[in-house]
Amino acid sequence: MLKKIRVTISVLLFSLITLYFLDFSGFLPESFSVLTDIQFIPALLALNIIILIALVALTVIFGRVYCSSICPMGIYQDIVAWFSKKILKKKKRYTYSKAKIVLRWSVLGATIIAFLFGFTFLVGLLDPYGAYGRLVTHIFRPAYLAGNNFLEAIFSSFNNYSFYKVGIYSLGVSSIIIALITLLVIGFLAWKNGRTYCNTICPVGTTLGFLSRFSLFKIQFIDDKCNMCGLCSMKCKASCIDAKNKVIDHNRCVTCFNCIEVCHRDAMKYALIGSKKKKAVETAPAFSYIREDKPKDESKRRFLSATLITSIAAGQLLAQTVTEPLLPKRELKRKTPIAPPGALNFDHFREKCISCHLCVSKCPSHVIKPAFLEYGLGGVMQPKLYFDHGFC
């Protein structure tokens, strides 16, 4: 039952996040952006305290639920592992392996140091949400648009215009290559060993794994029922169950509940640590009050300011037109890139952007594209404005 609930939630969230990236017609409302707000790294960089507290509390209470049901890259690995199981038809899929502690914490430490020194490329590269966003934008989305255009050609031949043709533009060779490598590497690891990426490289997995060691609800052995058959270890995609010693590494457990489902002796349970029976916990609803201040009417001041500035600019332009001869057109070469709207300033943009490329997929004019070295080495894949196909 627990696994069915997890799978249902995972499929729903994964489908909505993917469709939100693929949607080009505005079918999904903007309120669906909450699906991106609840991701760990974006919430951390945006200092969204409410989301961070909720994710930490969720992990401390229930374990790595974020990794199993909310993170799209984690669900993508589960889908690949599921196809691997169906195609290879292997019953004995996984085996217990020791945690690669040095590798995990080294990657996390390198990511933190790189971020502190302004090298945000590594953060965006390893962030699971950002990596999955690039997969959808650069690999899945072109195929999705091509399918739409194919249907448009078929339906329009019958005078049915339910579909309309959309343009498919190149979004940068470097970002496409990085997205393709990410797809193949993480897909290969998931095909062979399940959640290897989550428990070796992913900085979010390492952070939440540390917190899950102290979670209140954990998967546990029932000693008097377990005969150490090893089925739970064979089905554990995190390779964290040592069936011989009846030990579970909760640092790596992603609470997928595969072990509980496969156990024929009901020798495993997901329960509160130290309790024999589950107790219902009632929580009082929390209320928040938001004070709304009435905006001041500054329309007159803005009108006078705009009139004054326009008059001065018009006078200068007229004087320049009269006194200076016309010059031939020349290509404008910018020394600094143009960041997308809402970037505020370059320092803020480089620190906060994880290169998920949601803005790239949502731009109706196709003028937001991934940068290469325009922002420097640390800003590779971060979006910038290109006006070669349209305007903002």
Tab-separated table of C-alpha atoms in Angstrom:
chain	number	residue	atom	x	y	z
A	1	MET	CA	0.000	0.000	0.000
A	2	LEU	CA	2.806	2.416	0.891
A	3	LYS	CA	4.554	1.788	-2.405
A	4	LYS	CA	1.361	2.374	-4.393
A	5	ILE	CA	0.855	5.717	-2.667
A	6	ARG	CA	4.459	6.712	-3.343
A	7	VAL	CA	4.285	5.675	-6.999
A	8	THR	CA	1.021	7.569	-7.515
A	9	ILE	CA	2.419	10.776	-6.026
A	10	SER	CA	5.692	10.378	-7.925
A	11	VAL	CA	4.028	9.832	-11.303
A	12	LEU	CA	1.695	12.786	-10.757
A	13	LEU	CA	4.441	15.239	-9.773
A	14	PHE	CA	6.844	13.971	-12.428
A	15	SER	CA	4.221	14.315	-15.165
A	16	LEU	CA	3.224	17.824	-14.097
A	17	ILE	CA	6.831	19.051	-13.861
A	18	THR	CA	7.649	17.590	-17.270
A	19	LEU	CA	4.526	19.048	-18.874
A	20	TYR	CA	5.278	22.425	-17.315
A	21	PHE	CA	8.610	22.466	-19.145
A	22	LEU	CA	7.095	21.146	-22.386
A	23	ASP	CA	4.018	23.377	-22.452
A	24	PHE	CA	4.354	26.020	-25.189
A	25	SER	CA	0.713	27.054	-25.532
A	26	GLY	CA	0.086	28.264	-21.994
A	27	PHE	CA	-2.264	25.376	-21.295
A	28	LEU	CA	-0.949	24.951	-17.761
A	29	PRO	CA	-1.580	27.956	-15.491
A	30	GLU	CA	1.329	29.897	-14.017
A	31	SER	CA	0.357	28.641	-10.578
A	32	PHE	CA	2.079	25.399	-11.555
A	33	SER	CA	5.360	27.206	-10.968
A	34	VAL	CA	4.979	26.009	-7.378
A	35	LEU	CA	6.316	22.683	-8.675
A	36	THR	CA	9.650	24.397	-9.240
A	37	ASP	CA	9.511	26.321	-5.973
A	38	ILE	CA	9.408	23.139	-3.885
A	39	GLN	CA	12.720	21.881	-5.288
A	40	PHE	CA	15.575	21.909	-2.781
A	41	ILE	CA	18.391	23.808	-4.531
A	42	PRO	CA	16.143	26.551	-5.999
A	43	ALA	CA	14.570	27.054	-2.576
A	44	LEU	CA	18.015	27.184	-0.969
A	45	LEU	CA	19.404	29.760	-3.410
A	46	ALA	CA	16.230	31.841	-3.176
A	47	LEU	CA	16.376	31.616	0.638
A	48	ASN	CA	12.784	30.404	0.663
A	49	ILE	CA	12.743	29.652	4.366
A	50	ILE	CA	9.237	28.181	4.399
A	51	ILE	CA	10.014	25.630	1.682
A	52	LEU	CA	13.371	24.751	3.232
A	53	ILE	CA	11.837	24.205	6.660
A	54	ALA	CA	9.106	22.066	5.096
A	55	LEU	CA	11.603	19.895	3.184
A	56	VAL	CA	13.880	19.499	6.193
A	57	ALA	CA	10.924	18.651	8.437
A	58	LEU	CA	9.633	16.176	5.863
A	59	THR	CA	13.028	14.461	5.814
A	60	VAL	CA	13.498	14.444	9.577
A	61	ILE	CA	10.045	12.938	10.076
A	62	PHE	CA	9.607	10.550	7.135
A	63	GLY	CA	13.078	10.113	5.626
A	64	ARG	CA	14.144	10.922	2.081
A	65	VAL	CA	10.631	11.388	0.735
A	66	TYR	CA	11.869	14.293	-1.381
A	67	CYS	CA	14.275	12.015	-3.244
A	68	SER	CA	11.666	9.324	-3.853
A	69	SER	CA	8.581	11.364	-4.755
A	70	ILE	CA	9.386	15.044	-5.410
A	71	CYS	CA	12.750	15.224	-7.177
A	72	PRO	CA	12.158	14.715	-10.934
A	73	MET	CA	15.652	13.330	-11.519
A	74	GLY	CA	15.097	10.684	-8.860
A	75	ILE	CA	11.817	9.644	-10.465
A	76	TYR	CA	13.521	9.591	-13.871
A	77	GLN	CA	16.016	7.070	-12.485
A	78	ASP	CA	13.156	4.945	-11.159
A	79	ILE	CA	11.539	4.937	-14.604
A	80	VAL	CA	14.793	3.845	-16.242
A	81	ALA	CA	15.263	1.133	-13.602
A	82	TRP	CA	11.687	-0.058	-14.185
A	83	PHE	CA	12.301	-0.395	-17.926
A	84	SER	CA	15.546	-2.199	-17.174
A	85	LYS	CA	13.653	-4.680	-15.036
A	86	LYS	CA	11.018	-5.264	-17.713
A	87	ILE	CA	13.495	-5.652	-20.561
A	88	LEU	CA	16.185	-7.674	-18.808
A	89	LYS	CA	13.625	-9.666	-16.790
A	90	LYS	CA	16.002	-10.193	-13.894
A	91	LYS	CA	14.623	-11.127	-10.511
A	92	LYS	CA	17.873	-10.547	-8.662
A	93	ARG	CA	18.519	-6.942	-9.514
A	94	TYR	CA	20.566	-5.323	-6.770
A	95	THR	CA	23.076	-6.262	-4.105
A	96	TYR	CA	24.179	-4.546	-0.935
A	97	SER	CA	27.232	-2.305	-1.218
A	98	LYS	CA	29.044	-0.150	1.273
A	99	ALA	CA	28.458	3.579	1.234
A	100	LYS	CA	30.968	5.665	-0.711
A	101	ILE	CA	31.276	8.205	2.053
A	102	VAL	CA	34.466	9.899	0.871
A	103	LEU	CA	33.143	10.404	-2.655
A	104	ARG	CA	29.775	11.733	-1.509
A	105	TRP	CA	31.126	14.284	0.922
A	106	SER	CA	33.942	15.288	-1.418
A	107	VAL	CA	31.445	16.140	-4.152
A	108	LEU	CA	29.265	18.053	-1.697
A	109	GLY	CA	32.277	19.935	-0.330
A	110	ALA	CA	33.515	20.799	-3.819
A	111	THR	CA	30.048	22.044	-4.759
A	112	ILE	CA	29.845	24.308	-1.708
A	113	ILE	CA	33.353	25.685	-2.235
A	114	ALA	CA	32.673	26.309	-5.925
A	115	PHE	CA	29.492	28.192	-5.071
A	116	LEU	CA	31.217	30.328	-2.436
A	117	PHE	CA	33.858	31.329	-4.985
A	118	GLY	CA	31.235	32.221	-7.593
A	119	PHE	CA	31.658	29.114	-9.753
A	120	THR	CA	27.951	28.334	-10.015
A	121	PHE	CA	28.399	26.091	-13.048
A	122	LEU	CA	29.139	23.102	-10.807
A	123	VAL	CA	26.029	23.754	-8.709
A	124	GLY	CA	23.827	23.909	-11.790
A	125	LEU	CA	25.496	20.850	-13.287
A	126	LEU	CA	24.937	18.607	-10.249
A	127	ASP	CA	21.593	19.956	-9.041
A	128	PRO	CA	19.096	17.172	-9.866
A	129	TYR	CA	16.221	19.529	-10.653
A	130	GLY	CA	18.344	21.752	-12.887
A	131	ALA	CA	19.818	18.734	-14.661
A	132	TYR	CA	16.383	17.294	-15.351
A	133	GLY	CA	15.127	20.667	-16.574
A	134	ARG	CA	17.910	20.729	-19.158
A	135	LEU	CA	17.041	17.196	-20.253
A	136	VAL	CA	13.463	18.226	-20.945
A	137	THR	CA	14.341	21.555	-22.576
A	138	HIS	CA	17.083	20.347	-24.917
A	139	ILE	CA	16.145	16.721	-25.625
A	140	PHE	CA	12.491	16.002	-24.867
A	141	ARG	CA	11.051	19.378	-25.876
A	142	PRO	CA	12.323	19.391	-29.508
A	143	ALA	CA	10.830	15.918	-29.969
A	144	TYR	CA	7.596	17.128	-28.378
A	145	LEU	CA	7.422	20.140	-30.712
A	146	ALA	CA	8.216	17.968	-33.726
A	147	GLY	CA	5.358	15.669	-32.751
A	148	ASN	CA	3.058	18.669	-32.478
A	149	ASN	CA	4.064	19.863	-35.953
A	150	PHE	CA	3.513	16.370	-37.337
A	151	LEU	CA	-0.008	16.290	-35.910
A	152	GLU	CA	-0.610	19.799	-37.250
A	153	ALA	CA	0.284	18.661	-40.760
A	154	ILE	CA	-2.079	15.692	-40.539
A	155	PHE	CA	-5.021	17.522	-38.964
A	156	SER	CA	-4.733	20.596	-41.193
A	157	SER	CA	-4.973	18.378	-44.276
A	158	PHE	CA	-8.496	17.561	-43.080
A	159	ASN	CA	-9.252	21.249	-42.377
A	160	ASN	CA	-8.941	20.627	-38.658
A	161	TYR	CA	-6.849	23.283	-36.945
A	162	SER	CA	-6.726	21.924	-33.417
A	163	PHE	CA	-2.928	22.079	-33.651
A	164	TYR	CA	-0.748	24.897	-34.918
A	165	LYS	CA	2.794	24.808	-36.186
A	166	VAL	CA	5.566	26.039	-33.906
A	167	GLY	CA	9.184	26.834	-34.629
A	168	ILE	CA	12.004	24.607	-33.397
A	169	TYR	CA	15.202	26.522	-32.744
A	170	SER	CA	18.694	25.478	-31.765
A	171	LEU	CA	19.373	26.454	-28.158
A	172	GLY	CA	23.137	26.084	-28.052
A	173	VAL	CA	25.441	23.205	-28.884
A	174	SER	CA	27.229	23.154	-25.528
A	175	SER	CA	24.012	22.880	-23.510
A	176	ILE	CA	22.650	20.167	-25.794
A	177	ILE	CA	25.856	18.151	-25.394
A	178	ILE	CA	25.798	18.545	-21.601
A	179	ALA	CA	22.126	17.535	-21.473
A	180	LEU	CA	22.783	14.503	-23.664
A	181	ILE	CA	25.748	13.403	-21.532
A	182	THR	CA	23.636	13.831	-18.392
A	183	LEU	CA	20.845	11.767	-19.917
A	184	LEU	CA	23.177	8.942	-20.909
A	185	VAL	CA	25.343	8.850	-17.775
A	186	ILE	CA	22.543	9.022	-15.208
A	187	GLY	CA	20.386	6.748	-17.349
A	188	PHE	CA	23.176	4.167	-17.573
A	189	LEU	CA	23.777	4.250	-13.816
A	190	ALA	CA	20.057	3.849	-13.162
A	191	TRP	CA	19.817	1.024	-15.695
A	192	LYS	CA	22.631	-0.903	-14.022
A	193	ASN	CA	22.375	-0.045	-10.335
A	194	GLY	CA	19.265	2.018	-9.599
A	195	ARG	CA	19.885	5.101	-7.469
A	196	THR	CA	23.669	5.239	-7.857
A	197	TYR	CA	23.667	8.922	-8.795
A	198	CYS	CA	21.545	9.850	-5.776
A	199	ASN	CA	23.870	8.118	-3.332
A	200	THR	CA	27.260	8.972	-4.802
A	201	ILE	CA	27.230	12.292	-6.665
A	202	CYS	CA	24.036	14.240	-5.979
A	203	PRO	CA	24.704	16.977	-3.372
A	204	VAL	CA	21.019	17.080	-2.440
A	205	GLY	CA	21.014	13.341	-1.797
A	206	THR	CA	24.051	13.653	0.471
A	207	THR	CA	22.517	16.523	2.441
A	208	LEU	CA	19.115	14.919	2.903
A	209	GLY	CA	20.750	11.556	3.515
A	210	PHE	CA	22.554	13.013	6.504
A	211	LEU	CA	19.263	14.359	7.868
A	212	SER	CA	17.416	11.102	7.231
A	213	ARG	CA	19.692	9.338	9.711
A	214	PHE	CA	17.689	11.108	12.400
A	215	SER	CA	14.242	10.600	10.862
A	216	LEU	CA	11.434	9.513	13.158
A	217	PHE	CA	9.880	7.037	10.729
A	218	LYS	CA	12.208	4.420	9.295
A	219	ILE	CA	12.072	1.067	7.561
A	220	GLN	CA	12.953	-1.596	10.120
A	221	PHE	CA	13.456	-5.333	10.395
A	222	ILE	CA	11.134	-7.458	12.529
A	223	ASP	CA	13.692	-9.892	13.882
A	224	ASP	CA	11.372	-12.714	14.884
A	225	LYS	CA	9.878	-12.869	11.371
A	226	CYS	CA	12.977	-12.367	9.210
A	227	ASN	CA	14.716	-15.496	7.904
A	228	MET	CA	17.461	-13.526	6.095
A	229	CYS	CA	16.380	-14.684	2.635
A	230	GLY	CA	17.823	-11.521	1.067
A	231	LEU	CA	14.833	-10.587	-1.102
A	232	CYS	CA	14.734	-7.104	0.400
A	233	SER	CA	18.377	-6.522	-0.498
A	234	MET	CA	17.811	-7.728	-4.058
A	235	LYS	CA	14.991	-5.225	-4.566
A	236	CYS	CA	16.698	-2.272	-2.875
A	237	LYS	CA	17.631	0.179	-5.634
A	238	ALA	CA	19.696	2.185	-3.145
A	239	SER	CA	21.794	-0.920	-2.283
A	240	CYS	CA	21.525	0.014	1.383
A	241	ILE	CA	20.064	-3.164	2.951
A	242	ASP	CA	22.474	-5.654	4.504
A	243	ALA	CA	20.114	-8.618	4.863
A	244	LYS	CA	22.730	-10.874	6.443
A	245	ASN	CA	23.218	-8.559	9.394
A	246	LYS	CA	19.705	-7.076	9.309
A	247	VAL	CA	21.068	-3.554	8.951
A	248	ILE	CA	19.656	-0.716	6.848
A	249	ASP	CA	21.757	2.298	5.928
A	250	HIS	CA	19.130	5.016	6.385
A	251	ASN	CA	21.598	7.557	5.069
A	252	ARG	CA	21.053	6.097	1.594
A	253	CYS	CA	17.500	4.758	1.912
A	254	VAL	CA	15.097	6.710	-0.317
A	255	THR	CA	11.942	5.201	1.236
A	256	CYS	CA	10.770	3.564	-1.977
A	257	PHE	CA	9.132	0.716	0.021
A	258	ASN	CA	10.269	-1.940	-2.468
A	259	CYS	CA	11.646	-4.017	0.381
A	260	ILE	CA	8.374	-3.999	2.315
A	261	GLU	CA	6.378	-4.998	-0.741
A	262	VAL	CA	8.627	-7.905	-1.713
A	263	CYS	CA	8.909	-9.429	1.773
A	264	HIS	CA	6.611	-12.469	1.937
A	265	ARG	CA	6.965	-12.876	5.689
A	266	ASP	CA	5.990	-9.308	6.625
A	267	ALA	CA	9.367	-9.027	8.298
A	268	MET	CA	9.849	-5.352	7.441
A	269	LYS	CA	7.871	-2.347	8.565
A	270	TYR	CA	7.844	1.400	8.164
A	271	ALA	CA	7.098	2.782	11.587
A	272	LEU	CA	8.062	5.255	14.254
A	273	ILE	CA	11.388	4.392	15.809
A	274	GLY	CA	10.966	2.702	19.176
A	275	SER	CA	7.200	2.245	18.887
A	276	LYS	CA	5.311	-0.974	18.349
A	277	LYS	CA	2.041	0.587	17.294
A	278	LYS	CA	1.405	3.548	15.103
A	279	LYS	CA	-0.121	6.484	16.856
A	280	ALA	CA	-2.063	9.147	15.089
A	281	VAL	CA	-0.610	12.578	15.544
A	282	GLU	CA	-2.948	15.508	15.364
A	283	THR	CA	-1.560	18.806	14.257
A	284	ALA	CA	-3.271	22.107	14.682
A	285	PRO	CA	-3.708	24.138	11.521
A	286	ALA	CA	-1.358	27.030	11.135
A	287	PHE	CA	-2.617	30.399	10.073
A	288	SER	CA	-0.655	33.231	8.605
A	289	TYR	CA	-1.726	36.778	8.279
A	290	ILE	CA	-0.420	38.998	5.533
A	291	ARG	CA	-0.728	42.681	5.910
A	292	GLU	CA	-1.401	44.503	2.705
A	293	ASP	CA	-0.473	48.159	2.542
A	294	LYS	CA	-2.279	50.359	0.096
A	295	PRO	CA	0.046	51.497	-2.685
A	296	LYS	CA	0.657	55.192	-2.978
A	297	ASP	CA	-0.637	56.950	-6.051
A	298	GLU	CA	2.471	58.271	-7.766
A	299	SER	CA	1.022	58.446	-11.274
A	300	LYS	CA	1.305	62.260	-11.438
A	301	ARG	CA	4.942	62.195	-10.376
A	302	ARG	CA	5.767	59.468	-12.909
A	303	PHE	CA	3.953	61.387	-15.655
A	304	LEU	CA	5.868	64.603	-14.975
A	305	SER	CA	9.182	62.729	-14.785
A	306	ALA	CA	8.528	60.890	-18.041
A	307	THR	CA	7.511	64.134	-19.774
A	308	LEU	CA	10.664	65.920	-18.617
A	309	ILE	CA	12.963	63.057	-19.648
A	310	THR	CA	11.259	62.726	-23.037
A	311	SER	CA	11.611	66.454	-23.709
A	312	ILE	CA	15.316	66.456	-22.875
A	313	ALA	CA	15.971	63.326	-24.941
A	314	ALA	CA	14.034	64.708	-27.915
A	315	GLY	CA	16.013	67.950	-27.805
A	316	GLN	CA	19.330	66.141	-27.703
A	317	LEU	CA	18.293	63.835	-30.536
A	318	LEU	CA	17.205	66.776	-32.682
A	319	ALA	CA	20.448	68.618	-32.040
A	320	GLN	CA	22.479	65.528	-32.867
A	321	THR	CA	20.540	65.003	-36.093
A	322	VAL	CA	21.161	68.565	-37.233
A	323	THR	CA	24.817	68.891	-36.266
A	324	GLU	CA	26.198	65.422	-36.984
A	325	PRO	CA	26.332	63.758	-40.394
A	326	LEU	CA	24.702	60.375	-40.879
A	327	LEU	CA	27.041	57.469	-40.190
A	328	PRO	CA	26.909	54.090	-41.924
A	329	LYS	CA	25.349	51.183	-40.019
A	330	ARG	CA	27.694	48.977	-38.088
A	331	GLU	CA	27.192	45.844	-36.064
A	332	LEU	CA	26.773	46.457	-32.362
A	333	LYS	CA	29.105	44.308	-30.313
A	334	ARG	CA	28.266	44.161	-26.637
A	335	LYS	CA	30.999	43.757	-24.085
A	336	THR	CA	28.573	42.327	-21.541
A	337	PRO	CA	25.738	39.829	-22.138
A	338	ILE	CA	22.093	40.739	-21.630
A	339	ALA	CA	20.608	38.778	-18.748
A	340	PRO	CA	16.940	37.697	-18.854
A	341	PRO	CA	14.235	39.926	-17.354
A	342	GLY	CA	14.111	39.686	-13.586
A	343	ALA	CA	17.847	39.091	-13.210
A	344	LEU	CA	18.216	42.348	-11.207
A	345	ASN	CA	22.014	42.442	-11.649
A	346	PHE	CA	24.753	40.135	-12.856
A	347	ASP	CA	26.044	39.178	-9.405
A	348	HIS	CA	22.563	38.281	-8.174
A	349	PHE	CA	21.802	36.392	-11.376
A	350	ARG	CA	25.013	34.354	-11.379
A	351	GLU	CA	24.560	33.390	-7.732
A	352	LYS	CA	20.901	32.360	-7.950
A	353	CYS	CA	20.519	30.792	-11.400
A	354	ILE	CA	20.939	26.995	-11.525
A	355	SER	CA	20.538	26.773	-15.317
A	356	CYS	CA	17.368	24.685	-15.233
A	357	HIS	CA	16.372	26.463	-18.488
A	358	LEU	CA	12.725	26.786	-17.551
A	359	CYS	CA	12.860	30.370	-18.821
A	360	VAL	CA	14.400	29.079	-22.060
A	361	SER	CA	11.508	26.711	-22.636
A	362	LYS	CA	8.882	29.293	-21.646
A	363	CYS	CA	10.118	32.227	-23.749
A	364	PRO	CA	7.533	32.739	-26.546
A	365	SER	CA	9.960	34.752	-28.680
A	366	HIS	CA	12.808	32.208	-28.382
A	367	VAL	CA	15.285	34.940	-27.491
A	368	ILE	CA	16.443	33.376	-24.209
A	369	LYS	CA	19.186	30.864	-24.879
A	370	PRO	CA	21.961	29.254	-22.827
A	371	ALA	CA	25.231	31.146	-22.722
A	372	PHE	CA	28.601	29.572	-23.302
A	373	LEU	CA	31.425	31.723	-21.930
A	374	GLU	CA	29.698	35.103	-22.062
A	375	TYR	CA	29.312	35.092	-18.266
A	376	GLY	CA	32.699	33.489	-17.739
A	377	LEU	CA	33.540	29.875	-16.991
A	378	GLY	CA	31.318	29.823	-13.917
A	379	GLY	CA	28.284	30.950	-15.902
A	380	VAL	CA	28.265	28.291	-18.603
A	381	MET	CA	24.662	27.280	-19.476
A	382	GLN	CA	23.127	30.246	-17.667
A	383	PRO	CA	20.576	31.938	-19.952
A	384	LYS	CA	21.089	35.202	-21.807
A	385	LEU	CA	19.167	37.149	-24.434
A	386	TYR	CA	19.870	36.569	-28.128
A	387	PHE	CA	18.006	38.721	-30.642
A	388	ASP	CA	18.815	36.699	-33.751
A	389	HIS	CA	15.285	35.248	-34.105
A	390	GLY	CA	13.064	37.783	-32.405
A	391	PHE	CA	12.691	40.379	-29.705
A	392	CYS	CA	11.824	40.396	-26.029
